[in-house]
Coordinates of C-alpha atoms in Angstrom, one line a residue:
X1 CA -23.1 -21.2 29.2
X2 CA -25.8 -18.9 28.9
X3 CA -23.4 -16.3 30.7
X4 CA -20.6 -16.8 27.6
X5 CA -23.2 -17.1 25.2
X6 CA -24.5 -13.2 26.6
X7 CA -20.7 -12.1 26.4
X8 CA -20.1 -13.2 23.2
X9 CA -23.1 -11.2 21.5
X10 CA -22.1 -8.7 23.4
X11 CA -18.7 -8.4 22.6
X12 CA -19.4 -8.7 18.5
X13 CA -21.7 -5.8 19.0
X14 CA -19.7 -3.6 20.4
X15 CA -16.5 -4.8 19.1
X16 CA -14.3 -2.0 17.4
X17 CA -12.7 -1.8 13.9
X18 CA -9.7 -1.0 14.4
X19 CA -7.2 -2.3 16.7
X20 CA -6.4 1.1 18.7
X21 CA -9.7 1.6 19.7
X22 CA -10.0 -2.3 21.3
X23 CA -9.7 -1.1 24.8
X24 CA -12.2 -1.8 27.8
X25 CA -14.0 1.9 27.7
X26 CA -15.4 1.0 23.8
X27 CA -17.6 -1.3 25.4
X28 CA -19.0 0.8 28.0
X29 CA -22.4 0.6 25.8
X30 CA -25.8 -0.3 25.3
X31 CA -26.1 -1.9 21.5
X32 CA -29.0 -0.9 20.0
X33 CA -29.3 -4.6 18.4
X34 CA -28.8 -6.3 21.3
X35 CA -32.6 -4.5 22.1
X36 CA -33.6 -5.4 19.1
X37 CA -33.2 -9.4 19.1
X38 CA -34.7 -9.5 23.1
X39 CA -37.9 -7.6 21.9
X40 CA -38.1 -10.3 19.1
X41 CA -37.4 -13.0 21.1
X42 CA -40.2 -12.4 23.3
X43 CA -43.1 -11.6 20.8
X44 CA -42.7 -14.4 17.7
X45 CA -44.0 -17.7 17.8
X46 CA -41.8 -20.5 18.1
X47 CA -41.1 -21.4 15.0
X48 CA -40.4 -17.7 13.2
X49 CA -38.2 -17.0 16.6
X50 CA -36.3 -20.4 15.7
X51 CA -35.5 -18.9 12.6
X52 CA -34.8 -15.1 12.8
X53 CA -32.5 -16.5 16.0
X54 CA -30.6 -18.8 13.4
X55 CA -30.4 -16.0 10.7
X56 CA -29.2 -13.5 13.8
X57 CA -26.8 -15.6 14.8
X58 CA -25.4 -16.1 11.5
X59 CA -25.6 -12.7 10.9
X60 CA -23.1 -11.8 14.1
X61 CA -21.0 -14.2 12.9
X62 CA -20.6 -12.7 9.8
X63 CA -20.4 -9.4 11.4
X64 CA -17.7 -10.6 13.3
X65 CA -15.5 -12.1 10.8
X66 CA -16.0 -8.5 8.8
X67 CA -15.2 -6.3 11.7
X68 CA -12.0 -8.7 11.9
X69 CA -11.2 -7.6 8.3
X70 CA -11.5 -4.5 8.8
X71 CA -9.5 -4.3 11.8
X72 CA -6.7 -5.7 9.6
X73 CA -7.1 -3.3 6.8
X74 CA -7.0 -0.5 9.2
X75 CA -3.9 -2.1 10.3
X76 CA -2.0 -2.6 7.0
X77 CA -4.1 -0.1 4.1
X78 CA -5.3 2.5 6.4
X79 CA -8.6 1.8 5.5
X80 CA -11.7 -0.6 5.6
X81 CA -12.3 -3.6 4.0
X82 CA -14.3 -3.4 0.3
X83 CA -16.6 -6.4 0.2
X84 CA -16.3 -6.4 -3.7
X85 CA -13.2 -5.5 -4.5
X86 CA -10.7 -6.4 -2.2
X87 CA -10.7 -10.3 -2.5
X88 CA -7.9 -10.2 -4.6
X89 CA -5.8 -9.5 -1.9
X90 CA -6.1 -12.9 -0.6
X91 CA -3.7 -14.4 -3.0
X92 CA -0.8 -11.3 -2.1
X93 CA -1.5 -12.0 1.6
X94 CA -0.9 -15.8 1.1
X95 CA 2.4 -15.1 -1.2
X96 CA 3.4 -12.3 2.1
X97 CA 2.6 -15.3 4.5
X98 CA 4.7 -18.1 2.6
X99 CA 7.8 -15.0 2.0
X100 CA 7.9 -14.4 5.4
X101 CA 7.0 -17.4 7.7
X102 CA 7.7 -19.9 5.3
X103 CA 5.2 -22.4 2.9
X104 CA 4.4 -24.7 6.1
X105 CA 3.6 -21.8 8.4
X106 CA 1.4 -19.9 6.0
X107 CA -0.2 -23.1 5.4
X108 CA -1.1 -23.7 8.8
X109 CA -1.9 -19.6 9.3
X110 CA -4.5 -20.3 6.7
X111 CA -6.0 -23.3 8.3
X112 CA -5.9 -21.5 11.3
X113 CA -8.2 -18.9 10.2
X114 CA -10.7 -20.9 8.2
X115 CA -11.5 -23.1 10.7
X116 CA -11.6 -20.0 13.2
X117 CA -14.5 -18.1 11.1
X118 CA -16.1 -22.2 10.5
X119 CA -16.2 -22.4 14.3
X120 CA -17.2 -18.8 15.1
X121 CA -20.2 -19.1 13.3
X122 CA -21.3 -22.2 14.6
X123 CA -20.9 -20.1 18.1
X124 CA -22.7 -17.1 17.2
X125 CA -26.0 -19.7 15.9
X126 CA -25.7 -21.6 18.9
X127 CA -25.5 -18.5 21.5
X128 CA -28.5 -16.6 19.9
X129 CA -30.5 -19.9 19.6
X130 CA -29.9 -20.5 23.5
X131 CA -30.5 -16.4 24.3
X132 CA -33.8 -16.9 22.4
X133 CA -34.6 -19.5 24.3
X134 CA -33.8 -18.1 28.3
X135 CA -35.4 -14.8 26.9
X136 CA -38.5 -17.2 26.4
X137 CA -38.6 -18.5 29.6
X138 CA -37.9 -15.7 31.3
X139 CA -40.6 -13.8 29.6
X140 CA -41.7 -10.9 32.4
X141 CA -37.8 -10.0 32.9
X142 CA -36.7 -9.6 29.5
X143 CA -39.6 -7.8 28.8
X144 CA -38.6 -4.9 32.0
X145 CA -35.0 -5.3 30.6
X146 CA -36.2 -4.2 27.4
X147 CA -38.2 -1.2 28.7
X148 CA -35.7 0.2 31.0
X149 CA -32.6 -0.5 28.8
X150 CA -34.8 0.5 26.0
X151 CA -35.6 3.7 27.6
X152 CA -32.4 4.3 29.3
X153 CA -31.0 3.8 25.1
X154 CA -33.4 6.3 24.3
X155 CA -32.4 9.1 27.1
X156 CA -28.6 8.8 26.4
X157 CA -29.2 9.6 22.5
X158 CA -31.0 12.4 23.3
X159 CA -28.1 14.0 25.3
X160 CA -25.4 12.3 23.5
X161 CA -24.7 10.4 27.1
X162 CA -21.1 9.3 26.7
X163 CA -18.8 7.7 30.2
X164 CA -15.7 7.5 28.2
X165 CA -14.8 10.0 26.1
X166 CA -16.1 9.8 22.6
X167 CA -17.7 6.6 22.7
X168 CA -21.5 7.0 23.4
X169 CA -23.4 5.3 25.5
X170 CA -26.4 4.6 23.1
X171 CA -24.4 2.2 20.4
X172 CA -26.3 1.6 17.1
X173 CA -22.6 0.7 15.9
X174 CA -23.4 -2.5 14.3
X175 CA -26.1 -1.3 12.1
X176 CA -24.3 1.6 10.9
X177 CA -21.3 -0.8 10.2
X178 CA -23.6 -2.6 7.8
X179 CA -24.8 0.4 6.0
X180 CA -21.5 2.0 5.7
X181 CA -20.7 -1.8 4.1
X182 CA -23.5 -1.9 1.6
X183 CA -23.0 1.8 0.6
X184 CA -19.1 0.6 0.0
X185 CA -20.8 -2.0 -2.1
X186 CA -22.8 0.1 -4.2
X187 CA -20.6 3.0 -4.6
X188 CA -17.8 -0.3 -5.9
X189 CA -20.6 -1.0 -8.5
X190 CA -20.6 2.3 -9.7
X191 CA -17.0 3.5 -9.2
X192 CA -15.9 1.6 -13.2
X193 CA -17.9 3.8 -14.8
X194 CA -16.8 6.7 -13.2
X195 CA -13.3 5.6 -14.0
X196 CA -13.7 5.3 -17.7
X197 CA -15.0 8.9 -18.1
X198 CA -11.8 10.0 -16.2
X199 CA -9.8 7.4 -17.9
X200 CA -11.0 9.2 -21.5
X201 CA -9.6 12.5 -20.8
X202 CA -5.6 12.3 -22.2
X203 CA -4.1 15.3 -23.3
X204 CA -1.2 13.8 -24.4
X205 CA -3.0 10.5 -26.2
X206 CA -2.2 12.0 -29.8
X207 CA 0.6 13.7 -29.1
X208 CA 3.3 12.9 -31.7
X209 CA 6.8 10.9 -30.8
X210 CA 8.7 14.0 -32.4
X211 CA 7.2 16.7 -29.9
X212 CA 7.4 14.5 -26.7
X213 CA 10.2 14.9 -24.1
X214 CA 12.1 16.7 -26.4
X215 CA 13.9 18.6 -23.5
X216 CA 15.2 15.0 -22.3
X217 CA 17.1 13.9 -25.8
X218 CA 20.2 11.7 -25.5
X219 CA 19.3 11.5 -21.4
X220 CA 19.6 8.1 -19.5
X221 CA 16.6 8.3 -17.7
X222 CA 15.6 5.8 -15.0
X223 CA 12.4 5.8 -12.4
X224 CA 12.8 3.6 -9.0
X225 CA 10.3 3.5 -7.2
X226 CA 11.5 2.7 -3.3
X227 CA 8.9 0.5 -1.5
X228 CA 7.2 1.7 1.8
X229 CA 9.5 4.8 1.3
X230 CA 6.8 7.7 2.8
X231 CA 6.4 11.1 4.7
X232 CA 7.4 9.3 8.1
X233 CA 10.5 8.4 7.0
X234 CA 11.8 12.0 6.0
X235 CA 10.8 13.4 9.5
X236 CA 13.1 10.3 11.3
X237 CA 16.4 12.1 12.3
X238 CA 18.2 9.1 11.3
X239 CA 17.0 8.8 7.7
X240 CA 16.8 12.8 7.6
X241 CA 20.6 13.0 8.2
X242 CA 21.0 9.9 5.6
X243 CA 19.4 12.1 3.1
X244 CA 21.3 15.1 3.8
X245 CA 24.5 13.3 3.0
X246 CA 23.3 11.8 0.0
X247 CA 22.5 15.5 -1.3
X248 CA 26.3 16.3 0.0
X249 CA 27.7 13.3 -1.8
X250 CA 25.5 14.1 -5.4
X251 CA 26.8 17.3 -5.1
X252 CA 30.3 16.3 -5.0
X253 CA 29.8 13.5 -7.7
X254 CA 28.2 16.4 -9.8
X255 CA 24.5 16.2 -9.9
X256 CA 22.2 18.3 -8.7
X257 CA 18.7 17.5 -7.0
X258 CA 15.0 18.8 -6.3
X259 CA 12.6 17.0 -3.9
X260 CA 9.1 17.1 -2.9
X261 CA 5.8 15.1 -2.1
X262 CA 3.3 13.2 -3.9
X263 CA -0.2 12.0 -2.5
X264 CA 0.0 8.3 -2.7
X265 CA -3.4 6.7 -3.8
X266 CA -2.8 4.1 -1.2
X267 CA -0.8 3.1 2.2
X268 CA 0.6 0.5 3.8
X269 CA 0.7 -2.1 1.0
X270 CA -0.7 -2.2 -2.6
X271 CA 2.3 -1.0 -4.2
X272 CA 1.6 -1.8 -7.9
X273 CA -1.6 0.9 -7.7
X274 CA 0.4 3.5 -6.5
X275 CA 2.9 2.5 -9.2
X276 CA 0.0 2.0 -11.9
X277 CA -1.6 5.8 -10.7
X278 CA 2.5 7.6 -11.4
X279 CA 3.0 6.0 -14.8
X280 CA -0.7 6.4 -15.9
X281 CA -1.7 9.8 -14.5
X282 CA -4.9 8.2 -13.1
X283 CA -5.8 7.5 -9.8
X284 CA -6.1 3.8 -8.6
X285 CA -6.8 3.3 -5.6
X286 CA -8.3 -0.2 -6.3
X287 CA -7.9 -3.7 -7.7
X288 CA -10.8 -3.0 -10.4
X289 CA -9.6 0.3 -11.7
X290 CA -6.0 -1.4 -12.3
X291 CA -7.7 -4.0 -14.0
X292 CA -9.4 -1.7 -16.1
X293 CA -6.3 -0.2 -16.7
X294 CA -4.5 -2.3 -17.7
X295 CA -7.0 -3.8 -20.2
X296 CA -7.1 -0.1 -21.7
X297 CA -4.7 1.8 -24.4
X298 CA -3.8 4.6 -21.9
X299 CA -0.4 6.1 -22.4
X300 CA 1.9 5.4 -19.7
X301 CA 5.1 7.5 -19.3
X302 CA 7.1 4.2 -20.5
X303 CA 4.9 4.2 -23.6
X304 CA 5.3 8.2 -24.1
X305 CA 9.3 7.5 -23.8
X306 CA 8.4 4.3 -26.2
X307 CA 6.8 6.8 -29.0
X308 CA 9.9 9.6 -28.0
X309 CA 12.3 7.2 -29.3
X310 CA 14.0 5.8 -26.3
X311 CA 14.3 1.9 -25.3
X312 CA 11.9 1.0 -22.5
X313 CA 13.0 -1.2 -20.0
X314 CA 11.6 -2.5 -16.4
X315 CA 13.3 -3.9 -13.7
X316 CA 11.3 -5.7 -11.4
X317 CA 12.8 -8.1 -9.0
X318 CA 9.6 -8.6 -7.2
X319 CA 8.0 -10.6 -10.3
X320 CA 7.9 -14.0 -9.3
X321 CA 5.8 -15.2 -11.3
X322 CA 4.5 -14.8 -14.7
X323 CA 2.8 -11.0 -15.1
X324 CA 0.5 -10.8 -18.3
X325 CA -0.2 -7.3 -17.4
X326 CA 2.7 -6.2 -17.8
X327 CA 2.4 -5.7 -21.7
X328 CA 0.0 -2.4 -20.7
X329 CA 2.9 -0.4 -19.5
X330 CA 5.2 -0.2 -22.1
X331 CA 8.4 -2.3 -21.7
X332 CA 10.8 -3.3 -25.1
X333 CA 12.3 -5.2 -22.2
X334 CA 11.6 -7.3 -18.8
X335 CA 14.0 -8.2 -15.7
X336 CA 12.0 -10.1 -13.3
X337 CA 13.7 -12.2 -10.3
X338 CA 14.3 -14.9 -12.8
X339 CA 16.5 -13.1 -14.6
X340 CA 18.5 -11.2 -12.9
X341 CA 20.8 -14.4 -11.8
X342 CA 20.6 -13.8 -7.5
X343 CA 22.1 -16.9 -5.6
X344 CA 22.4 -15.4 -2.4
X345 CA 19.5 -15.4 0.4
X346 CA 16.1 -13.7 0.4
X347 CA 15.8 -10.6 3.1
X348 CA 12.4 -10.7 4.3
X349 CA 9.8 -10.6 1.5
X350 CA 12.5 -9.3 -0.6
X351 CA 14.0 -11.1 -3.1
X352 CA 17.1 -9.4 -3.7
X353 CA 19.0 -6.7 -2.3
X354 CA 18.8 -3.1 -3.5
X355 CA 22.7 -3.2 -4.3
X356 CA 22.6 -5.9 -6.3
X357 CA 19.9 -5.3 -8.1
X358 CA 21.3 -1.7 -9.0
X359 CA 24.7 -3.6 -9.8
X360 CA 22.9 -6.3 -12.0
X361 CA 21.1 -3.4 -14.3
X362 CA 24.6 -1.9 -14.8
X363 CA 25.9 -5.1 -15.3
X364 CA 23.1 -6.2 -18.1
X365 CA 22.3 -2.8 -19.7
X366 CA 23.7 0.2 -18.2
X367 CA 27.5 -0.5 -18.4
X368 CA 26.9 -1.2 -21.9
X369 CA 26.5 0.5 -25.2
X370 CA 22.6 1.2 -25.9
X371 CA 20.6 3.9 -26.7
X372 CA 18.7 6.3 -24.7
X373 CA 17.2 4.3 -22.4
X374 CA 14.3 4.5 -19.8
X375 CA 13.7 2.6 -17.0
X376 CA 11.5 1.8 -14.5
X377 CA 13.2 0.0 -11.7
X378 CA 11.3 -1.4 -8.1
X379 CA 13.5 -1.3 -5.0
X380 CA 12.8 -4.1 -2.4
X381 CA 14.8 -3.9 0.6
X382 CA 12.8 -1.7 2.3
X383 CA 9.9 -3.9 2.3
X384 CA 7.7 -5.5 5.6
X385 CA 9.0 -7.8 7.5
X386 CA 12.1 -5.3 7.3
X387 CA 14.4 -8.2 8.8
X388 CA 16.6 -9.4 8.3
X389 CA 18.6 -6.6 6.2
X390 CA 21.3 -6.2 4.0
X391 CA 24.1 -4.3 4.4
X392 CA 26.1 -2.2 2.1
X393 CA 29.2 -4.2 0.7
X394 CA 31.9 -3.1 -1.4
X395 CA 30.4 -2.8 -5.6
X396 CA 33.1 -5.5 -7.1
X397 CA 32.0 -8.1 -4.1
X398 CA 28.5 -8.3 -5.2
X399 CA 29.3 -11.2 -7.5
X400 CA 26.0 -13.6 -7.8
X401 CA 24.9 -12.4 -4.0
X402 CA 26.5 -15.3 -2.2
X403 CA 28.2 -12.7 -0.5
X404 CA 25.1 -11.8 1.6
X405 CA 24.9 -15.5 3.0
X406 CA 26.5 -14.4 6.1
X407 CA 25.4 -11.2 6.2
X408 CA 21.8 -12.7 6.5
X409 CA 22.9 -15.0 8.9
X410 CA 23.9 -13.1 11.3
X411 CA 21.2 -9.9 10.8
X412 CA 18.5 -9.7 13.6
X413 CA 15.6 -12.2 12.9
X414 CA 11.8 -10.9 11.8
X415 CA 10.8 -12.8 15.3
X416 CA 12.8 -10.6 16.9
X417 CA 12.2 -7.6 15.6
X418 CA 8.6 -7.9 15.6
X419 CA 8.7 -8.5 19.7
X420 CA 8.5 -4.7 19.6
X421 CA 7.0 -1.4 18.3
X422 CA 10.3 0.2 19.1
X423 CA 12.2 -2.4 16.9
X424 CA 9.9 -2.9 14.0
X425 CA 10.0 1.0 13.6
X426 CA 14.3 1.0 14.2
X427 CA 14.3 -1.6 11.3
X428 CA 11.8 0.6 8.9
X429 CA 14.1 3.6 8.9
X430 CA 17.4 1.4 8.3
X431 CA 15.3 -0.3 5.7
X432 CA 15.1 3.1 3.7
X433 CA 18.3 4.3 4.6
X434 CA 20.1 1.0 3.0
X435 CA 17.9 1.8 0.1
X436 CA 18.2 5.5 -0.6
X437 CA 22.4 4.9 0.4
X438 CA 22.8 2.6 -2.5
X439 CA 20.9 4.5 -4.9
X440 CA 23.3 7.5 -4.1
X441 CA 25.9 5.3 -4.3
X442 CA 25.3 4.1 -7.2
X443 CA 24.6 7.6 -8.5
X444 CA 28.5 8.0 -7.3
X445 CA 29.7 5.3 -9.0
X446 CA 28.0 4.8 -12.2
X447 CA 26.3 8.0 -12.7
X448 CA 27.2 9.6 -16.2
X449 CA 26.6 13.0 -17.2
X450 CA 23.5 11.8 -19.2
X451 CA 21.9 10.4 -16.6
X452 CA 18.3 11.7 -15.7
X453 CA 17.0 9.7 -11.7
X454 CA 13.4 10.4 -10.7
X455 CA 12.9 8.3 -7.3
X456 CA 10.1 8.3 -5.2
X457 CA 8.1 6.0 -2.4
X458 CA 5.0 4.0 -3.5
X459 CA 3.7 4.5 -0.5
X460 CA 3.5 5.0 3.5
X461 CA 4.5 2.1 5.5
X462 CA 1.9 0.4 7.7
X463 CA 0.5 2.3 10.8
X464 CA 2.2 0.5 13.2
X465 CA 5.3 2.4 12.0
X466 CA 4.0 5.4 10.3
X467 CA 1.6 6.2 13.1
X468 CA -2.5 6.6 13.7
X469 CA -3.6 9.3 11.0
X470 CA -0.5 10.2 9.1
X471 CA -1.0 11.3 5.4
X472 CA 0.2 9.1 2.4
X473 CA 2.5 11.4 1.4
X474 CA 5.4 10.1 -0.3
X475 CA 9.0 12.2 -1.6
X476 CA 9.6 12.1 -5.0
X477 CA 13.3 13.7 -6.1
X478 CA 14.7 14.4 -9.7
X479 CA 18.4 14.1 -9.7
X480 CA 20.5 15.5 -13.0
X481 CA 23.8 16.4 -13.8
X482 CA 22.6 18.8 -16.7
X483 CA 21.5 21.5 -14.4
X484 CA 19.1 22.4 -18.1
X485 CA 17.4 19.3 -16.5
X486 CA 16.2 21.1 -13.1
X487 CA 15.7 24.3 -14.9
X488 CA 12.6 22.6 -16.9
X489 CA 11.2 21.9 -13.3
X490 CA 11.6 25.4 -11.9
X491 CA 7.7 26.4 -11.6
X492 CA 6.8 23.4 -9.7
X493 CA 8.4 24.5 -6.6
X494 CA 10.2 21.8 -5.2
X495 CA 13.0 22.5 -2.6
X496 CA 16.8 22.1 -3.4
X497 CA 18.2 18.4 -2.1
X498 CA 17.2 14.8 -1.7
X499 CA 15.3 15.6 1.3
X500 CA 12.1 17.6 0.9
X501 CA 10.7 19.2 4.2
X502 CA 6.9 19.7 5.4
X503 CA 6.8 23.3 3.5
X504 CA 7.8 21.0 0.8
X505 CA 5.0 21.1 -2.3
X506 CA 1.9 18.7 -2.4
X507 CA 0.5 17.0 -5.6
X508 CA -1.7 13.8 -5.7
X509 CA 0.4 11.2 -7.3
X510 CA -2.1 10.9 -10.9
X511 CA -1.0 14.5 -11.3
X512 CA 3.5 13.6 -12.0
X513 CA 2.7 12.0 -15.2
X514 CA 1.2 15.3 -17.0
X515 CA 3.1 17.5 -14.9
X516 CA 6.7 15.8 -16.1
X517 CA 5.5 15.6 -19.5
X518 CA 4.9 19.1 -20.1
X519 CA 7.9 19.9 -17.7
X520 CA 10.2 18.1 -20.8
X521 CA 7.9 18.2 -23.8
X522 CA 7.5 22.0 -24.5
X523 CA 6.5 22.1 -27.9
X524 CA 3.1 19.1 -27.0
X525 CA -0.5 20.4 -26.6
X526 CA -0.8 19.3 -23.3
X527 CA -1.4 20.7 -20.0
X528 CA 0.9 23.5 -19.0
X529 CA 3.1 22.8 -21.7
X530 CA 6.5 24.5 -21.5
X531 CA 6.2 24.8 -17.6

């Protein structure tokens, strides 16, 4: 027991966080900490020891359950866990468990892990409590353990003493996880203010209706957004030959296209900040600055096409539920999952298929007579579990999306797919190809001359797929049949085609929203108006 109890401490100490770096060379160390609680152990009294070992062993516990979210948010956001403001991701994990396991198994995936952390800290007490006490009883060897581990510590820090490479001998790992954690903290605090000065700088906040987007009058404009659709896909030969063909088939269809990337503000998940930081032109990268968003009068570009003159509408098939935010961003009209009349099966998380939610919106608006119109539109298909997927299916079968009954039923099965790296990355790239083919498609199809497409990714997918330290790049494309259109754009630099490639420009993803509007609204005050 006491062996276990040694191991366990041990193992929570030196315990990376993140899942790459779990191998058996990370714990080739000597934790600083573990040092620390021996030399206390043997110099308090009784009753102080009693109580710093409780407090120690809570503490490891803790640290345990924190390195554990971590580990995850490597895994999924590319990035650590915030202690303040990231607890709002609990309720989008939940709806992701129930989408894709199912009510009864996210139920018991929840259990699961609350009784874990319940138990684990009840382990961490009890192990330092009986450490303290063999450390007790054992006085003379912990104290020469101390010294010559202590010493040996001391010597390897010196010379930077590492036996596997890039992992130091001398680990002080677990108190420079804890200050990194509180300086997150602190720097959370601070980071609203520092939002709201950036949040008061608009150029374009007063600019009148009459001078805005006047380069886009009598256009059809629409904005999809393509989930998980990033850098990783365009360098995939499959998907790079699927957007090559969609540039061949525009083309022949009449329309013409320019491509290039945008710095996503996040990865791997979080798709409504990255869709929040393009229509806002500020960057938010986290649950409080969308908050503070969307409780704000900032001028989205659905508002700026609002004060233009054209009908703003969103198409969100994702919305499940009610949205109260949703009144920030500028819609004279809302399609979420309720509305848009799907019968057939849910594919993974999504709730629809890409297809038929393109054919519904030419169904309900497009294919009938309105104004200019703009509108935002969210593509699922391509989200995480990525199976099963839809297939492409002729445009007048759609129907009420029966038709994909048997389709899902016979698609490969997320427990399948997830078996292997190989697969879950296979099932990515067709993801975004079934996406990007039946956006072209529909391009082919129902495209008019009038019609203006921006599409773009909201962000990288996970790691696991996109790979240990790729960017959060994401393409963005403009796609017009009035060649004036692409003319506006010709000083930004993008690259001819659907498909940009890596000499393809760079701009962070805050930066669109200014950039298109002087692009189109040549006569405004704003940044590089004319341009």
């Amino acid at each position: 027991m006491t062996a276990l109890a040694g191991l366990l401490v041990l193992f929570i100490l030196l315990m990376p966080i993140k899942y790459e770096s779990l191998k058996p060379g990370s714990f080739v160390r000597i934790p600083a900490e573990a040092l620390l609680g021996i030399g206390l152990a043997v110099v308090l009294p009784p009753r102080p020891r009693r109580v710093v070992a409780i407090l120690a062993g809570i503490g490891m516990g803790l640290l345990l359950i924190l390195k554990f979210l971590d580990m995850g948010f490597y895994a999924v956001l590319v990035r650590p866990f915030d202690p303040v403001l990231d607890w709002t991701f609990v309720r989008d994990g939940m709806e992701f468990l129930s989408t894709s396991a199912g009510r009864v198994g996210a139920f018991f995936t929840i259990g699961a892990i609350v009784v874990a952390a319940v138990l684990m800290l009840a382990l961490t007490t009890l192990s330092s409590l009986r450490l303290s006490n063999v450390m007790v009883r054992h006085n003379r060897a912990a104290t020469g353990a101390v010294a010559v581990l202590g010493t040996t510590w001391i010597a390897c820090a010196a010379m930077g003493a590492q036996v596997v490479p890039g992992v130091p001998v001398a680990s002080e790992g677990a108190i420079k996880l804890t200050y990194k954690h509180l300086q997150k903290f602190r720097s959370s605090l601070h980071d609203e203010k520092e939002f709201e000065k950036a949040a008061s700088i608009d150029a374009f906040r007063n600019t009148p209706g009459d001078r805005l987007l006047t380069s886009l009058r009598g256009k059809d404009v629409m904005l999809t957004f393509i989930e998980s659709y990033g850098r990783t896909a365009t360098e995939n030969p499959q998907v790079a030959a699927t957007l090559d063909d969609g540039t061949r088939r525009l083309k022949a269809a009449g329309f013409e296209s320019r491509s290039g990337f945008l710095t996503s503000s996040t990865a791997g998940g979080g798709s409504w900040l990255a869709h929040s930081t393009t229509l806002s032109g500020l960057w938010i990268n986290n649950q409080r600055r969308y908050h503070t968003l969307v409780s704000s009068n900032r001028m989205t570009l659905n508002k700026a096409f609002q004060r233009a003159g054209w009908r703003s509408l969103g198409i969100v098939p994702g919305v499940t539920r009610s949205w109260p935010e949703s009144h920030f961003f500028g819609y004279d009209k809302i399609y979420t999952s309720h509305d848009l009349g799907y019968q057939g099966p849910r594919f993974g998380w999504a709730t629809m298929p890409d297809q038929y939610t393109l054919q519904t919106y030419q169904n309900l608006e497009a294919g009938k007579p309105h104004p200019p119109t703009f509108t935002q539109m969210i593509l699922l298909s391509s989200h995480a579990p990525w199976a099963p997927l839809p297939k492409t299916v002729g445009w007048d079968q759609l129907g009420d999306g029966s038709i994909f009954n048997g389709i899902a039923a016979t698609a490969d099965k997320r427990r399948w797919v997830w078996q292997s790296n190989y697969r879950i990355r296979s099932a990515y790239m067709k993801s975004v190809q079934y996406s990007v083919d039946s956006l072209v498609s529909y391009v082919e199809k129902y495209g008019k001359d009038n019609l203006v497409l921006v599409f773009l990714g909201d962000h990288q997918p996970v790691p696991l797929v996109a790979g240990q330290g790729a960017s959060r790049d994401v393409p963005i494309t403009i796609v017009a049949h009035d060649k004036a259109v692409l003319d506006r754009i010709a000083g930004w630099g993008w690259q001819d085609g659907i498909r940009p490639n890596a000499q393809a420009p760079v701009w962070p993803m805050s930066a669109f929203r200014d950039h298109f509007l002087s692009a189109f609204s040549p006569n405004s005050s704003g940044p590089q108006a004319g341009r």
